[in-house]
Amino acid sequence: MGLLVAALGLGLAGLDPAGALIAAAALAAGTRARPVVAFGVLVVVLTALLGTALSLTAGAGLADVDWGAAVPGGPVTAVLEALAGLAALAWAVVRLRRPPADPADEAPRRRTPSTRSGAGLLGVGALFTAGAVLDPSYVGLVVLAGRGEPWWEVLAAHTTWSVVSQAPLVVLVVAVARGGHERAVALFTRWWGRARPLVRHLVTGALALVGLGLLLDAGWYAATGAFLVLDPGA
């Protein structure tokens, strides 16, 4: 049960609307409902299976790695932290100065449904699934679930993460499967238009906090010779 609760929390942390945006754009471009449903199922199932396989094979090994020993210590770490902090803050400033996109410019134009097979969309789904390994919450679950848990609990945990993190896509796919894809696309487009500014500000704020935290840790080392957060020598 503890692993499922952790998977739920990590799934919320990794909540990603990108899959739903891809599906909505495909529908608006004329792709029929069936390939879009297949895309959603493929993303959720493959992500869960990939995570399960990684946890059962490499998860335990990752959990046993002494990551602190792999990090260079002393001034090298402080300099790397300072550089990473400055980069994060610079990225946050760029996002603040960038004018917000006009929702009208991003709204996909609806086209008449075509007879395309959707094979390209399934290929996009496979690539999209592979990108999950870049998500820190996904990697965290791979490590947590790789600590000798039974395979069915590992599968359940990764399925939970996949469904929760792709909740917008799951909701859209269910609507499409029930035949309400036109309304679903309109509702999702409207929701994303409202949520986008908040998501933009949250990401910018997170970048700024991470940058300030890294700079503070590096500055603390410069002043005291010890790290607040990351201390490879501890």
XYZ file of C-alpha atoms in Angstrom:
234
model
C 0.000 0.000 0.000
C 2.854 2.357 0.813
C 4.275 1.942 -2.680
C 0.903 2.765 -4.270
C 0.581 5.907 -2.144
C 4.084 6.942 -3.218
C 3.177 6.240 -6.856
C 0.075 8.410 -6.503
C 2.079 11.303 -5.085
C 4.815 10.967 -7.693
C 2.173 10.773 -10.420
C 0.687 14.062 -9.255
C 4.178 15.574 -9.223
C 4.707 14.334 -12.790
C 1.297 15.481 -14.107
C 1.819 16.123 -17.814
C -0.751 17.620 -20.244
C 1.512 17.078 -23.266
C -0.067 13.738 -24.217
C -3.560 15.237 -24.179
C -2.357 18.190 -26.256
C -0.923 15.784 -28.853
C -4.190 13.837 -28.990
C -6.311 16.991 -29.206
C -4.121 18.370 -32.008
C -4.402 15.063 -33.894
C -8.196 15.130 -33.647
C -8.316 18.727 -34.772
C -6.051 17.867 -37.724
C -8.497 15.228 -38.952
C -7.287 11.977 -37.367
C -10.157 9.616 -36.615
C -11.111 8.653 -33.094
C -9.794 5.066 -33.114
C -6.085 5.925 -33.670
C -6.332 8.620 -30.989
C -7.760 6.122 -28.497
C -5.001 3.680 -29.459
C -2.439 6.445 -28.887
C -3.740 7.090 -25.370
C -3.865 3.398 -24.448
C -0.373 2.867 -25.887
C 1.103 5.722 -23.858
C -0.453 4.595 -20.564
C 0.264 0.875 -21.023
C 3.788 1.183 -22.432
C 4.794 3.692 -19.750
C 3.608 1.305 -17.029
C 5.293 -1.726 -18.621
C 8.554 0.132 -19.221
C 8.666 1.332 -15.623
C 7.885 -2.145 -14.338
C 10.649 -3.669 -16.441
C 13.160 -1.044 -15.296
C 12.224 -1.501 -11.625
C 12.502 -5.291 -11.801
C 15.834 -5.203 -13.628
C 17.741 -2.007 -12.890
C 15.743 -0.516 -10.010
C 17.518 -2.405 -7.252
C 20.893 -1.542 -8.719
C 19.993 2.133 -8.883
C 18.821 2.043 -5.292
C 22.188 0.607 -4.166
C 24.279 3.243 -5.958
C 26.081 5.631 -3.618
C 25.141 8.803 -5.498
C 26.911 10.990 -2.965
C 30.239 9.290 -3.684
C 29.718 9.889 -7.388
C 29.392 13.646 -6.913
C 32.634 15.644 -6.946
C 33.180 17.265 -3.567
C 34.243 20.610 -2.230
C 34.717 23.653 -4.446
C 33.914 21.712 -7.621
C 30.410 20.935 -6.380
C 29.941 24.524 -5.207
C 30.933 25.900 -8.607
C 28.661 23.436 -10.427
C 25.781 24.380 -8.111
C 26.385 28.081 -8.702
C 26.448 27.607 -12.472
C 23.288 25.501 -12.406
C 21.587 28.077 -10.162
C 22.511 30.939 -12.478
C 21.264 28.943 -15.472
C 17.929 28.236 -13.748
C 17.485 31.883 -12.788
C 18.387 33.021 -16.311
C 15.805 30.615 -17.729
C 13.202 31.974 -15.294
C 13.984 35.558 -16.364
C 13.684 34.597 -20.037
C 10.278 33.050 -19.354
C 9.157 36.184 -17.505
C 10.245 38.466 -20.336
C 8.733 36.286 -23.050
C 5.284 37.574 -24.030
C 2.478 35.090 -23.345
C 1.237 33.230 -26.389
C -2.087 34.261 -27.878
C -4.539 31.369 -27.364
C -6.057 32.182 -30.740
C -2.718 31.536 -32.408
C -2.325 28.151 -30.682
C -5.847 26.859 -31.300
C -5.657 24.087 -33.892
C -7.838 24.409 -36.943
C -10.429 21.701 -37.233
C -10.471 19.640 -40.380
C -12.749 17.009 -41.788
C -11.894 13.558 -40.368
C -9.553 11.706 -42.694
C -9.008 8.033 -43.382
C -5.379 8.056 -42.277
C -4.347 4.944 -40.361
C -2.799 6.783 -37.420
C 0.452 4.794 -37.643
C 2.409 8.032 -37.329
C 0.489 8.923 -34.182
C 1.339 5.529 -32.679
C 4.996 6.159 -33.477
C 4.743 9.476 -31.666
C 3.196 7.591 -28.745
C 6.148 5.214 -28.560
C 8.637 8.095 -28.581
C 6.553 9.966 -26.040
C 6.631 6.929 -23.760
C 10.418 6.658 -24.007
C 10.652 10.275 -22.849
C 9.227 9.272 -19.454
C 12.717 8.212 -18.350
C 13.612 11.930 -18.302
C 10.940 12.646 -15.676
C 12.471 12.736 -12.145
C 9.219 11.483 -10.581
C 9.229 8.478 -12.917
C 12.867 7.679 -12.155
C 12.115 8.040 -8.451
C 9.343 5.454 -8.706
C 11.607 3.116 -10.680
C 14.062 3.201 -7.764
C 11.398 2.914 -5.030
C 9.662 0.012 -6.746
C 12.951 -1.780 -7.376
C 13.623 -2.579 -3.733
C 12.478 -6.184 -3.746
C 8.741 -5.535 -4.120
C 6.546 -8.292 -5.680
C 6.143 -7.855 -9.422
C 2.377 -7.309 -9.216
C 2.834 -4.442 -6.736
C 5.487 -2.940 -8.991
C 3.116 -3.191 -11.963
C 0.258 -1.674 -9.955
C 2.471 1.197 -8.797
C 3.671 2.047 -12.294
C 0.129 1.749 -13.662
C -1.010 4.197 -10.989
C 1.763 6.626 -11.884
C 1.000 6.325 -15.584
C -2.747 6.932 -15.180
C -2.334 9.813 -12.721
C 0.469 11.584 -14.590
C -1.467 11.256 -17.858
C -4.855 12.104 -16.308
C -5.659 14.788 -18.937
C -4.942 12.278 -21.712
C -6.990 9.566 -19.978
C -9.983 11.895 -19.619
C -9.732 12.964 -23.256
C -9.413 9.373 -24.508
C -12.456 8.279 -22.490
C -14.460 11.134 -24.020
C -13.267 10.198 -27.506
C -14.127 6.521 -26.962
C -17.640 7.523 -25.968
C -18.052 9.483 -29.188
C -17.777 12.968 -27.762
C -14.423 13.902 -29.213
C -15.556 17.173 -30.817
C -16.850 18.417 -27.482
C -13.860 16.903 -25.684
C -11.402 18.790 -27.907
C -13.295 22.030 -27.372
C -13.431 21.529 -23.599
C -9.766 20.578 -23.362
C -8.696 23.509 -25.527
C -10.742 25.847 -23.336
C -9.349 24.320 -20.149
C -5.752 24.524 -21.360
C -6.263 28.133 -22.407
C -7.267 28.934 -18.831
C -4.707 26.717 -17.114
C -1.741 27.647 -19.321
C -0.950 30.995 -17.597
C -1.022 29.343 -14.157
C 1.170 26.457 -15.331
C 3.543 28.963 -16.936
C 3.865 30.925 -13.681
C 4.296 27.760 -11.598
C 7.111 26.487 -13.837
C 8.793 29.898 -13.805
C 8.475 30.098 -10.014
C 9.867 26.590 -9.610
C 12.876 27.467 -11.768
C 13.498 30.597 -9.715
C 13.245 28.675 -6.425
C 15.596 25.952 -7.646
C 18.079 28.555 -8.887
C 17.992 30.498 -5.623
C 18.319 27.280 -3.610
C 21.391 26.174 -5.552
C 23.010 29.599 -5.231
C 22.249 29.660 -1.500
C 23.822 26.223 -1.046
C 26.920 27.251 -3.002
C 27.169 30.529 -1.076
C 26.824 28.712 2.241
C 29.727 26.449 1.275
C 31.831 29.477 0.357
C 31.113 31.029 3.766
C 31.279 27.974 6.032
C 32.967 25.168 4.094
C 29.875 22.946 4.355
C 26.752 22.420 2.235
C 23.210 22.992 3.435
C 21.640 20.421 1.116
C 24.217 18.435 -0.820
C 27.321 17.326 1.069
C 29.258 14.606 -0.801
C 31.685 14.343 2.052
C 29.035 13.630 4.682
